[in-house]
Amino acid sequence: MLGTLLLVACTGDKADSAVPGLLVTFPDDFLWGTAVAGFQVEAGCPTVAAEVCEDRASDWYQWVTDPELIAENGTYLSGDPMSSAPGHYELYAEDLALAADGLGTNAFRTSIEWSRLFPDAGAEAAGTVEALRDHADPVALAYYHAYFAAIRAAGLTPLVTLNHYTLPLWIHDGKACHADPLGCADRGWMDLERMRPAIALYSAFCAEEFGDAIDLWATENEPLAIVLAGYLLPSPDRTNPPGIGDAATAFSVAFNLIEGHAAMYDAVKAYDTVDADGDGHASSVGLVANLVAVAPLDPESALDRAGAVDADYVYNRLFLEGAINGLLDRDVDGVAEESRPDLAGRMDYLGVNYYTRITVRGLSVPLFGYPKFDFYPEVFWEEYPEGIAEVLALGASYGVPVVITENGTMSPTEESGDTFLRPHVEAIRGAIGDGVDVRGYFYWSLIDNYEWNHGMGIRMGLYEVDPVTKARALRPIGQTYAEIIATAEREG
Ligand code: BGC
């Protein structure tokens, strides 16, 4: 029943227990999970050959391994070899046991890598799901079938992201577009005419092929992170390919991602016809958005307060208004000038990644000529547990159930279980008490992984991974998570 998540309305009976003095408990079918993404964990196999273990057909593989890109100032690439990643492609059975038995979780978020399944450009012209099958890499196909079966056999409900940043090189040549954004041939999210049918067909294929194992799907991961780190402001914090800075391109990519989500949603709905967990619903399809809590730098300053309101709009609402309500505000002035019913109503649940509160200074002259871009984030990274309740309320204000699809600390210490994890979980409990329909919490991440441009330089795992031996070791925060889950189950 765990997968019943998303189409069944929350009864709210747990929330009703929010009477002073009574403990608000987590719903019995609450998803307690951990999250990973294919690109970040698969490489680094101890014995499987690197050319099989690594997905060399993806734009991100090119981005982090190309010597010229690594040498270039402004790409902020660590240069860590992919062989230093945790080797989940080979070691997933061990990792799933750590998640299920070691932590006591009941759910697991992972991704399918489009480029692993369809490494060759011929896939783009396939046109139909049946024709596309001829282009699927047989080794990858067998891998994903075995992988999803193993997740379920471990007692974990799979939540599968169809696109966690990475794209096949045949549709996105990040290096070429980095050098020449307008002239490159394979332009990824800059080229909606190619991207929409291609990603919809890939999604349809996955839904048909793996729908008997998966009911819970996410289309895209963190579209705004793609826009910010890929097209607007690549920074030491994050650079995504193609790593350019052009506001007009960035906003057009944001709206292309909204169109992409709708196309992927429709594809999964049409092609996942199997109810894997027997709850009466073949699929629940959402999007994973990174939402932030926002504060004004000086609460006494009207300019800063206005900047904070607009930062909330640009970071949190601009995209969701399009993806959930079909309302597009292309000139970012706070008023949607386009209503698109063909994009609206395609959100069975909202996945929320919550990491940070940003503190903004208001600007009297907006940036890039976009009226609502009248703020500057002075503080971009602040762990702020109460903020998770703020973003949950924000997500719920769109009238859909919410799942925390990622939350984690960049610097797990001996104390993080108490200083980071427990306060976040208690803030979620508070949100449930306030009536917010929260269906699950996925900690990022189960294991240390390849943190994009930082390589293995940032470690976020509940289990520490030795990049050489690949040994996994439980961190104290992992122990705390296991205790939290066990206690919640006793209370529930
Ligand atoms: C992404 C993950 C990433 C994590 C920590 C999110 O941006 O979805 O892939 O590793 O946050 O930075």
Short mmCIF file of C-alpha atoms and ligand atoms in Angstrom, two decimals:
data_model
loop_
_atom_site.label_atom_id
_atom_site.label_comp_id
_atom_site.label_asym_id
_atom_site.label_seq_id
_atom_site.Cartn_x
_atom_site.Cartn_y
_atom_site.Cartn_z
CA MET A 1 0.00 0.00 0.00
CA LEU A 2 2.95 2.31 0.30
CA GLY A 3 2.74 3.30 -3.30
CA THR A 4 -0.81 4.51 -2.93
CA LEU A 5 0.69 7.76 -2.43
CA LEU A 6 -0.56 10.14 -4.69
CA LEU A 7 -3.93 9.86 -6.19
CA VAL A 8 -5.75 9.07 -3.01
CA ALA A 9 -6.80 12.14 -1.07
CA CYS A 10 -5.27 12.47 2.36
CA THR A 11 -7.87 11.68 4.98
CA GLY A 12 -6.35 14.22 7.32
CA ASP A 13 -7.16 12.14 10.38
CA LYS A 14 -3.56 12.31 11.55
CA ALA A 15 -3.55 16.03 11.07
CA ASP A 16 -6.70 16.30 13.17
CA SER A 17 -4.70 14.99 16.08
CA ALA A 18 -2.89 18.31 16.22
CA VAL A 19 -4.56 19.17 19.46
CA PRO A 20 -2.27 20.82 22.01
CA GLY A 21 -0.64 18.17 24.11
CA LEU A 22 -1.18 15.37 21.60
CA LEU A 23 1.61 14.09 19.43
CA VAL A 24 1.12 14.50 15.67
CA THR A 25 2.12 11.20 14.14
CA PHE A 26 3.29 10.43 10.63
CA PRO A 27 0.74 8.61 8.45
CA ASP A 28 1.08 4.81 8.48
CA ASP A 29 1.84 4.79 4.78
CA PHE A 30 4.37 7.64 4.97
CA LEU A 31 7.29 7.04 2.63
CA TRP A 32 10.59 7.06 4.54
CA GLY A 33 13.26 6.94 1.93
CA THR A 34 16.66 7.85 0.64
CA ALA A 35 17.54 9.25 -2.77
CA VAL A 36 20.28 8.80 -5.36
CA ALA A 37 20.63 9.61 -9.06
CA GLY A 38 22.12 7.27 -11.64
CA PHE A 39 24.93 9.47 -12.89
CA GLN A 40 26.09 10.24 -9.37
CA VAL A 41 26.28 6.69 -8.07
CA GLU A 42 26.65 4.17 -10.87
CA ALA A 43 30.28 4.68 -11.91
CA GLY A 44 33.22 3.33 -9.93
CA CYS A 45 32.47 -0.40 -10.20
CA PRO A 46 35.05 -2.60 -8.46
CA THR A 47 35.09 -5.31 -11.15
CA VAL A 48 32.68 -4.43 -13.99
CA ALA A 49 34.57 -2.86 -16.89
CA ALA A 50 34.59 0.94 -16.78
CA GLU A 51 33.08 1.29 -20.26
CA VAL A 52 30.03 -0.67 -19.10
CA CYS A 53 29.85 0.75 -15.59
CA GLU A 54 30.22 4.38 -16.67
CA ASP A 55 27.60 5.97 -18.87
CA ARG A 56 29.88 7.61 -21.40
CA ALA A 57 27.07 8.68 -23.71
CA SER A 58 25.78 11.46 -21.45
CA ASP A 59 26.38 15.18 -21.55
CA TRP A 60 27.42 15.09 -17.89
CA TYR A 61 30.07 12.44 -18.53
CA GLN A 62 31.50 14.74 -21.17
CA TRP A 63 31.18 17.75 -18.83
CA VAL A 64 33.13 16.26 -15.93
CA THR A 65 35.76 14.33 -17.88
CA ASP A 66 36.72 16.56 -20.81
CA PRO A 67 40.29 17.84 -20.13
CA GLU A 68 39.70 21.20 -21.84
CA LEU A 69 36.54 21.87 -19.86
CA ILE A 70 38.25 20.82 -16.63
CA ALA A 71 41.16 23.16 -17.34
CA GLU A 72 38.91 26.11 -18.05
CA ASN A 73 38.32 28.76 -15.39
CA GLY A 74 34.65 29.19 -14.71
CA THR A 75 33.52 25.60 -15.18
CA TYR A 76 34.54 24.82 -11.58
CA LEU A 77 35.04 21.15 -12.40
CA SER A 78 36.91 19.08 -9.82
CA GLY A 79 38.42 16.73 -12.37
CA ASP A 80 37.74 13.78 -10.06
CA PRO A 81 37.70 10.63 -12.17
CA MET A 82 34.37 8.89 -12.51
CA SER A 83 36.09 5.79 -11.15
CA SER A 84 36.00 7.47 -7.71
CA ALA A 85 32.17 7.25 -7.67
CA PRO A 86 30.58 4.56 -5.47
CA GLY A 87 29.99 1.78 -8.04
CA HIS A 88 26.25 1.39 -7.38
CA TYR A 89 25.84 -0.12 -10.87
CA GLU A 90 27.61 -3.21 -9.54
CA LEU A 91 26.95 -2.85 -5.81
CA TYR A 92 23.27 -1.91 -5.82
CA ALA A 93 22.15 -5.08 -4.02
CA GLU A 94 24.41 -4.19 -1.11
CA ASP A 95 23.17 -0.58 -1.13
CA LEU A 96 19.52 -1.60 -1.18
CA ALA A 97 20.15 -3.84 1.82
CA LEU A 98 21.72 -0.87 3.62
CA ALA A 99 18.63 1.21 2.83
CA ALA A 100 16.08 -1.41 3.80
CA ASP A 101 17.75 -3.35 6.61
CA GLY A 102 20.37 -0.89 7.80
CA LEU A 103 18.11 2.15 7.98
CA GLY A 104 14.62 0.64 7.96
CA THR A 105 13.45 2.80 5.05
CA ASN A 106 10.48 1.68 2.94
CA ALA A 107 11.13 3.71 -0.24
CA PHE A 108 13.98 4.53 -2.59
CA ARG A 109 14.37 7.29 -5.14
CA THR A 110 16.63 6.72 -8.11
CA SER A 111 16.77 7.66 -11.80
CA ILE A 112 16.85 6.12 -15.24
CA GLU A 113 19.67 7.47 -17.39
CA TRP A 114 18.27 8.23 -20.84
CA SER A 115 21.75 8.07 -22.36
CA ARG A 116 22.52 4.66 -20.83
CA LEU A 117 19.35 3.21 -22.30
CA PHE A 118 19.64 5.00 -25.65
CA PRO A 119 23.27 5.86 -26.29
CA ASP A 120 22.88 6.14 -30.07
CA ALA A 121 21.49 9.04 -32.06
CA GLY A 122 19.29 6.71 -34.08
CA ALA A 123 16.85 6.68 -31.18
CA GLU A 124 15.70 10.19 -31.99
CA ALA A 125 14.13 9.23 -35.31
CA ALA A 126 12.33 6.15 -33.97
CA GLY A 127 8.95 7.85 -33.81
CA THR A 128 7.10 5.12 -31.94
CA VAL A 129 7.71 3.23 -28.72
CA GLU A 130 7.88 -0.04 -30.62
CA ALA A 131 10.48 1.30 -33.05
CA LEU A 132 12.41 2.84 -30.17
CA ARG A 133 12.77 -0.59 -28.56
CA ASP A 134 15.19 -1.57 -31.35
CA HIS A 135 17.53 1.19 -30.19
CA ALA A 136 17.56 0.26 -26.50
CA ASP A 137 20.92 -0.96 -25.29
CA PRO A 138 20.28 -4.60 -24.26
CA VAL A 139 22.73 -4.50 -21.37
CA ALA A 140 21.13 -1.35 -19.98
CA LEU A 141 17.66 -2.78 -20.45
CA ALA A 142 18.55 -5.91 -18.51
CA TYR A 143 20.24 -3.81 -15.85
CA TYR A 144 17.20 -1.63 -15.21
CA HIS A 145 14.83 -4.61 -15.08
CA ALA A 146 17.06 -6.34 -12.54
CA TYR A 147 17.57 -3.11 -10.59
CA PHE A 148 13.88 -2.28 -10.20
CA ALA A 149 13.08 -5.89 -9.29
CA ALA A 150 15.76 -5.74 -6.61
CA ILE A 151 14.39 -2.48 -5.20
CA ARG A 152 10.97 -4.04 -4.84
CA ALA A 153 12.35 -7.30 -3.50
CA ALA A 154 14.10 -5.30 -0.79
CA GLY A 155 10.69 -4.00 0.28
CA LEU A 156 11.32 -0.49 -1.05
CA THR A 157 8.77 1.50 -3.04
CA PRO A 158 10.62 2.88 -6.06
CA LEU A 159 10.25 6.55 -6.96
CA VAL A 160 11.93 6.90 -10.33
CA THR A 161 13.10 10.15 -11.90
CA LEU A 162 13.08 10.05 -15.67
CA ASN A 163 15.45 12.96 -16.10
CA HIS A 164 17.87 13.81 -13.30
CA TYR A 165 19.80 16.47 -15.28
CA THR A 166 21.66 14.17 -17.68
CA LEU A 167 20.89 14.10 -21.42
CA PRO A 168 22.23 11.92 -24.24
CA LEU A 169 25.12 13.58 -26.07
CA TRP A 170 23.20 13.17 -29.32
CA ILE A 171 20.65 15.70 -28.14
CA HIS A 172 22.90 17.85 -25.97
CA ASP A 173 26.53 18.49 -26.74
CA GLY A 174 27.33 20.55 -23.66
CA LYS A 175 30.91 21.25 -24.72
CA ALA A 176 29.94 22.55 -28.16
CA CYS A 177 27.11 24.64 -26.69
CA HIS A 178 29.44 26.00 -24.01
CA ALA A 179 31.67 27.29 -26.81
CA ASP A 180 28.87 28.43 -29.12
CA PRO A 181 25.38 28.42 -27.55
CA LEU A 182 23.64 29.67 -30.68
CA GLY A 183 25.63 27.72 -33.25
CA CYS A 184 25.92 24.29 -31.63
CA ALA A 185 24.00 21.53 -33.38
CA ASP A 186 22.68 19.53 -30.43
CA ARG A 187 21.23 22.16 -28.13
CA GLY A 188 19.38 20.17 -25.47
CA TRP A 189 16.77 22.20 -23.58
CA MET A 190 17.46 25.22 -25.78
CA ASP A 191 15.77 23.34 -28.64
CA LEU A 192 12.19 22.55 -27.67
CA GLU A 193 11.25 21.30 -31.13
CA ARG A 194 13.69 18.43 -30.81
CA MET A 195 13.58 17.95 -27.08
CA ARG A 196 9.83 17.66 -26.53
CA PRO A 197 9.11 14.71 -28.83
CA ALA A 198 12.36 12.97 -27.96
CA ILE A 199 11.97 13.11 -24.19
CA ALA A 200 8.27 12.25 -24.43
CA LEU A 201 9.06 9.14 -26.48
CA TYR A 202 11.79 8.10 -24.05
CA SER A 203 9.34 8.60 -21.16
CA ALA A 204 6.66 6.59 -22.91
CA PHE A 205 9.15 3.78 -23.48
CA CYS A 206 10.18 3.72 -19.81
CA ALA A 207 6.55 3.80 -18.68
CA GLU A 208 5.64 0.84 -20.88
CA GLU A 209 8.83 -1.12 -20.22
CA PHE A 210 9.12 -0.62 -16.45
CA GLY A 211 5.53 0.26 -15.51
CA ASP A 212 4.98 -3.19 -14.01
CA ALA A 213 7.59 -2.35 -11.37
CA ILE A 214 7.08 1.39 -10.96
CA ASP A 215 4.00 3.42 -10.13
CA LEU A 216 5.66 6.51 -8.78
CA TRP A 217 7.40 8.69 -11.35
CA ALA A 218 9.10 12.06 -11.41
CA THR A 219 9.59 13.74 -14.77
CA GLU A 220 12.38 16.29 -14.27
CA ASN A 221 14.71 17.01 -11.38
CA GLU A 222 15.19 20.61 -10.27
CA PRO A 223 14.43 22.49 -13.48
CA LEU A 224 15.41 25.74 -11.84
CA ALA A 225 18.84 24.38 -10.95
CA ILE A 226 19.30 23.47 -14.62
CA VAL A 227 18.35 27.01 -15.56
CA LEU A 228 20.51 28.72 -12.94
CA ALA A 229 23.64 26.59 -13.08
CA GLY A 230 23.45 25.81 -16.77
CA TYR A 231 22.24 28.98 -18.41
CA LEU A 232 22.12 31.95 -16.05
CA LEU A 233 24.77 31.97 -13.39
CA PRO A 234 27.23 29.07 -13.36
CA SER A 235 29.14 29.45 -10.09
CA PRO A 236 31.50 27.56 -7.83
CA ASP A 237 28.38 26.19 -6.11
CA ARG A 238 27.18 24.46 -9.27
CA THR A 239 27.88 24.44 -12.97
CA ASN A 240 25.66 22.35 -15.22
CA PRO A 241 26.39 21.95 -18.92
CA PRO A 242 26.47 24.04 -21.03
CA GLY A 243 27.58 26.49 -18.33
CA ILE A 244 26.71 29.77 -20.03
CA GLY A 245 25.33 33.04 -18.67
CA ASP A 246 22.54 34.46 -20.77
CA ALA A 247 19.30 35.59 -19.14
CA ALA A 248 17.08 35.42 -22.22
CA THR A 249 18.25 31.87 -22.98
CA ALA A 250 17.89 30.92 -19.33
CA PHE A 251 14.26 31.99 -19.11
CA SER A 252 13.37 30.38 -22.43
CA VAL A 253 14.92 27.13 -21.17
CA ALA A 254 12.76 27.42 -18.03
CA PHE A 255 9.62 27.57 -20.14
CA ASN A 256 10.86 24.74 -22.35
CA LEU A 257 11.27 22.63 -19.22
CA ILE A 258 7.63 23.33 -18.33
CA GLU A 259 6.61 22.09 -21.78
CA GLY A 260 8.89 19.08 -21.34
CA HIS A 261 7.27 18.17 -18.04
CA ALA A 262 3.78 18.23 -19.56
CA ALA A 263 4.86 16.05 -22.49
CA MET A 264 6.55 13.56 -20.17
CA TYR A 265 3.53 13.50 -17.85
CA ASP A 266 1.17 12.71 -20.73
CA ALA A 267 3.52 10.02 -22.05
CA VAL A 268 3.77 8.21 -18.71
CA LYS A 269 0.03 8.43 -18.14
CA ALA A 270 -0.63 6.88 -21.54
CA TYR A 271 1.98 4.12 -21.38
CA ASP A 272 2.17 2.98 -17.76
CA THR A 273 -0.97 0.87 -17.69
CA VAL A 274 0.09 -1.58 -14.98
CA ASP A 275 -0.81 -1.04 -11.36
CA ALA A 276 2.40 -2.37 -9.80
CA ASP A 277 1.34 -2.17 -6.15
CA GLY A 278 -2.34 -3.01 -6.51
CA ASP A 279 -3.69 0.25 -5.14
CA GLY A 280 -5.94 0.88 -8.11
CA HIS A 281 -3.67 3.41 -9.82
CA ALA A 282 -1.14 2.60 -12.52
CA SER A 283 0.88 5.73 -12.03
CA SER A 284 1.43 8.87 -10.01
CA VAL A 285 3.48 11.41 -11.87
CA GLY A 286 5.07 14.53 -10.44
CA LEU A 287 7.95 16.89 -10.86
CA VAL A 288 10.84 17.48 -8.48
CA ALA A 289 11.34 21.19 -7.78
CA ASN A 290 14.02 22.76 -5.65
CA LEU A 291 12.24 25.26 -3.43
CA VAL A 292 13.92 27.71 -1.09
CA ALA A 293 12.92 29.57 2.05
CA VAL A 294 13.49 33.29 1.59
CA ALA A 295 14.35 36.10 4.02
CA PRO A 296 15.10 39.79 3.54
CA LEU A 297 18.63 40.87 4.44
CA ASP A 298 17.31 43.72 6.60
CA PRO A 299 13.75 43.07 7.74
CA GLU A 300 13.41 46.81 8.44
CA SER A 301 14.15 47.69 4.83
CA ALA A 302 11.12 47.96 2.53
CA LEU A 303 13.41 47.38 -0.46
CA ASP A 304 14.78 44.14 1.00
CA ARG A 305 11.30 42.97 1.99
CA ALA A 306 10.02 43.59 -1.54
CA GLY A 307 13.10 41.82 -2.92
CA ALA A 308 12.32 38.80 -0.72
CA VAL A 309 8.74 38.63 -2.02
CA ASP A 310 10.02 38.75 -5.58
CA ALA A 311 12.76 36.20 -4.90
CA ASP A 312 10.07 33.83 -3.65
CA TYR A 313 8.20 34.47 -6.90
CA VAL A 314 11.18 33.91 -9.20
CA TYR A 315 12.71 30.92 -7.37
CA ASN A 316 9.56 29.16 -6.22
CA ARG A 317 6.41 30.24 -7.99
CA LEU A 318 7.25 31.28 -11.55
CA PHE A 319 7.95 27.70 -12.62
CA LEU A 320 5.18 26.08 -10.56
CA GLU A 321 2.55 28.49 -11.90
CA GLY A 322 3.46 27.24 -15.37
CA ALA A 323 3.92 23.57 -14.54
CA ILE A 324 0.82 23.22 -12.35
CA ASN A 325 -1.58 25.92 -13.54
CA GLY A 326 -0.40 26.43 -17.12
CA LEU A 327 0.12 30.14 -16.47
CA LEU A 328 3.23 31.49 -18.20
CA ASP A 329 4.83 34.80 -17.21
CA ARG A 330 7.53 34.97 -19.87
CA ASP A 331 8.56 38.55 -19.15
CA VAL A 332 8.77 37.82 -15.41
CA ASP A 333 6.73 40.84 -14.36
CA GLY A 334 4.49 38.95 -11.94
CA VAL A 335 1.55 38.70 -14.35
CA ALA A 336 1.05 35.63 -16.53
CA GLU A 337 0.31 36.74 -20.08
CA GLU A 338 -0.30 33.26 -21.43
CA SER A 339 -2.74 30.64 -20.20
CA ARG A 340 -2.05 27.14 -21.49
CA PRO A 341 -4.68 24.55 -20.54
CA ASP A 342 -2.57 21.96 -22.37
CA LEU A 343 0.11 22.38 -19.71
CA ALA A 344 -2.14 22.63 -16.65
CA GLY A 345 -3.32 19.93 -14.27
CA ARG A 346 -0.39 17.62 -14.85
CA MET A 347 0.85 17.13 -11.33
CA ASP A 348 -0.30 14.18 -9.24
CA TYR A 349 2.10 15.24 -6.52
CA LEU A 350 4.83 17.81 -6.14
CA GLY A 351 8.31 16.63 -5.24
CA VAL A 352 10.20 19.21 -3.22
CA ASN A 353 13.95 19.29 -2.73
CA TYR A 354 14.68 21.50 0.24
CA TYR A 355 18.19 22.46 1.19
CA THR A 356 18.52 26.15 1.94
CA ARG A 357 17.20 29.52 2.98
CA ILE A 358 18.40 32.40 0.87
CA THR A 359 18.74 35.91 2.24
CA VAL A 360 18.26 38.63 -0.32
CA ARG A 361 19.02 42.30 -0.76
CA GLY A 362 16.37 44.24 -2.66
CA LEU A 363 17.49 46.12 -5.77
CA SER A 364 15.95 49.33 -7.07
CA VAL A 365 16.88 48.41 -10.64
CA PRO A 366 15.92 44.85 -11.65
CA LEU A 367 18.53 42.52 -13.11
CA PHE A 368 18.51 41.53 -16.78
CA GLY A 369 15.48 43.77 -17.46
CA TYR A 370 13.07 41.32 -15.76
CA PRO A 371 10.87 43.33 -13.34
CA LYS A 372 10.63 40.65 -10.64
CA PHE A 373 14.38 40.02 -10.68
CA ASP A 374 14.91 42.92 -8.29
CA PHE A 375 16.94 41.12 -5.65
CA TYR A 376 20.39 39.74 -5.07
CA PRO A 377 20.97 36.63 -2.93
CA GLU A 378 23.56 37.75 -0.36
CA VAL A 379 23.41 34.40 1.44
CA PHE A 380 22.74 31.42 -0.76
CA TRP A 381 23.42 28.50 1.52
CA GLU A 382 21.98 28.38 5.02
CA GLU A 383 20.67 25.27 6.67
CA TYR A 384 17.37 26.37 8.14
CA PRO A 385 15.13 23.50 9.33
CA GLU A 386 12.01 25.63 9.87
CA GLY A 387 12.11 26.50 6.18
CA ILE A 388 11.05 22.97 5.24
CA ALA A 389 7.63 23.73 6.73
CA GLU A 390 7.50 26.94 4.68
CA VAL A 391 8.19 25.18 1.39
CA LEU A 392 5.77 22.38 2.26
CA ALA A 393 3.03 24.94 2.85
CA LEU A 394 3.95 26.67 -0.39
CA GLY A 395 3.79 23.39 -2.32
CA ALA A 396 0.49 22.45 -0.69
CA SER A 397 -0.98 25.84 -1.63
CA TYR A 398 -1.11 24.45 -5.19
CA GLY A 399 -3.62 21.85 -4.05
CA VAL A 400 -1.50 18.76 -4.62
CA PRO A 401 0.13 16.32 -2.18
CA VAL A 402 3.77 17.01 -1.46
CA VAL A 403 6.74 14.67 -1.06
CA ILE A 404 10.11 15.83 0.21
CA THR A 405 12.17 14.19 -2.52
CA GLU A 406 15.53 15.46 -1.21
CA ASN A 407 16.90 17.05 1.94
CA GLY A 408 20.38 16.65 3.35
CA THR A 409 23.47 18.35 4.67
CA MET A 410 26.67 19.04 2.75
CA SER A 411 28.79 18.52 5.85
CA PRO A 412 27.56 15.64 7.97
CA THR A 413 29.23 15.69 11.40
CA GLU A 414 28.90 13.64 14.57
CA GLU A 415 26.14 16.03 15.64
CA SER A 416 24.19 16.42 12.37
CA GLY A 417 21.60 13.85 13.39
CA ASP A 418 20.50 16.14 16.21
CA THR A 419 21.32 19.53 14.73
CA PHE A 420 20.17 18.91 11.15
CA LEU A 421 18.00 15.85 10.70
CA ARG A 422 15.78 15.84 13.78
CA PRO A 423 14.81 19.53 13.46
CA HIS A 424 13.89 19.04 9.80
CA VAL A 425 11.77 15.99 10.59
CA GLU A 426 10.08 17.81 13.47
CA ALA A 427 9.28 20.74 11.17
CA ILE A 428 7.65 18.26 8.77
CA ARG A 429 5.67 16.83 11.67
CA GLY A 430 4.55 20.37 12.45
CA ALA A 431 3.47 20.89 8.84
CA ILE A 432 1.44 17.67 8.96
CA GLY A 433 -0.12 18.95 12.18
CA ASP A 434 -1.04 22.12 10.33
CA GLY A 435 -2.89 20.03 7.76
CA VAL A 436 -0.29 19.90 4.98
CA ASP A 437 -0.65 16.71 2.94
CA VAL A 438 2.92 15.40 3.13
CA ARG A 439 3.36 11.88 1.78
CA GLY A 440 7.05 11.16 2.23
CA TYR A 441 10.59 12.20 3.09
CA PHE A 442 13.64 11.09 1.09
CA TYR A 443 17.06 11.88 2.57
CA TRP A 444 19.79 12.93 0.14
CA SER A 445 21.70 10.76 0.01
CA LEU A 446 21.91 7.08 0.88
CA ILE A 447 25.62 6.98 0.04
CA ASP A 448 28.33 9.52 -0.74
CA ASN A 449 28.21 10.14 -4.45
CA TYR A 450 29.66 12.08 -7.34
CA GLU A 451 28.40 15.57 -6.53
CA TRP A 452 28.27 16.92 -10.07
CA ASN A 453 31.04 19.48 -10.76
CA HIS A 454 32.44 18.88 -7.24
CA GLY A 455 33.08 15.20 -7.89
CA MET A 456 33.69 13.38 -4.62
CA GLY A 457 34.60 16.69 -2.94
CA ILE A 458 31.20 17.03 -1.27
CA ARG A 459 29.99 14.03 0.72
CA MET A 460 26.34 13.84 1.70
CA GLY A 461 25.75 10.14 2.39
CA LEU A 462 24.13 8.53 5.38
CA TYR A 463 26.79 5.99 4.51
CA GLU A 464 30.32 7.18 3.88
CA VAL A 465 31.94 5.62 0.80
CA ASP A 466 35.66 5.00 0.46
CA PRO A 467 36.39 6.13 -3.12
CA VAL A 468 39.09 3.47 -3.52
CA THR A 469 37.85 0.36 -1.72
CA LYS A 470 34.14 1.32 -2.17
CA ALA A 471 33.50 0.24 1.43
CA ARG A 472 30.35 1.76 2.96
CA ALA A 473 30.26 2.88 6.60
CA LEU A 474 27.24 4.19 8.51
CA ARG A 475 27.62 7.80 9.66
CA PRO A 476 26.10 8.90 12.97
CA ILE A 477 23.41 10.82 11.05
CA GLY A 478 22.43 7.54 9.38
CA GLN A 479 22.02 5.97 12.79
CA THR A 480 19.77 8.88 13.77
CA TYR A 481 17.66 8.41 10.64
CA ALA A 482 17.17 4.74 11.51
CA GLU A 483 16.05 5.74 15.01
CA ILE A 484 13.66 8.37 13.69
CA ILE A 485 12.01 5.86 11.36
CA ALA A 486 11.75 3.19 14.06
CA THR A 487 10.19 5.69 16.47
CA ALA A 488 7.74 6.98 13.85
CA GLU A 489 6.65 3.42 13.15
CA ARG A 490 6.06 2.77 16.85
CA GLU A 491 4.05 5.97 17.20
CA GLY A 492 2.06 5.44 14.00
C1 BGC B 1 20.28 17.42 -6.77
C2 BGC B 1 21.19 16.30 -6.38
C3 BGC B 1 22.39 16.89 -5.66
C4 BGC B 1 21.91 17.50 -4.37
C5 BGC B 1 22.99 18.12 -3.51
C6 BGC B 1 20.20 18.53 -5.78
O1 BGC B 1 20.64 19.69 -6.41
O2 BGC B 1 19.03 16.94 -7.17
O3 BGC B 1 21.52 15.61 -7.53
O4 BGC B 1 23.41 16.00 -5.47
O5 BGC B 1 20.96 18.49 -4.65
O6 BGC B 1 23.60 19.19 -4.15
#
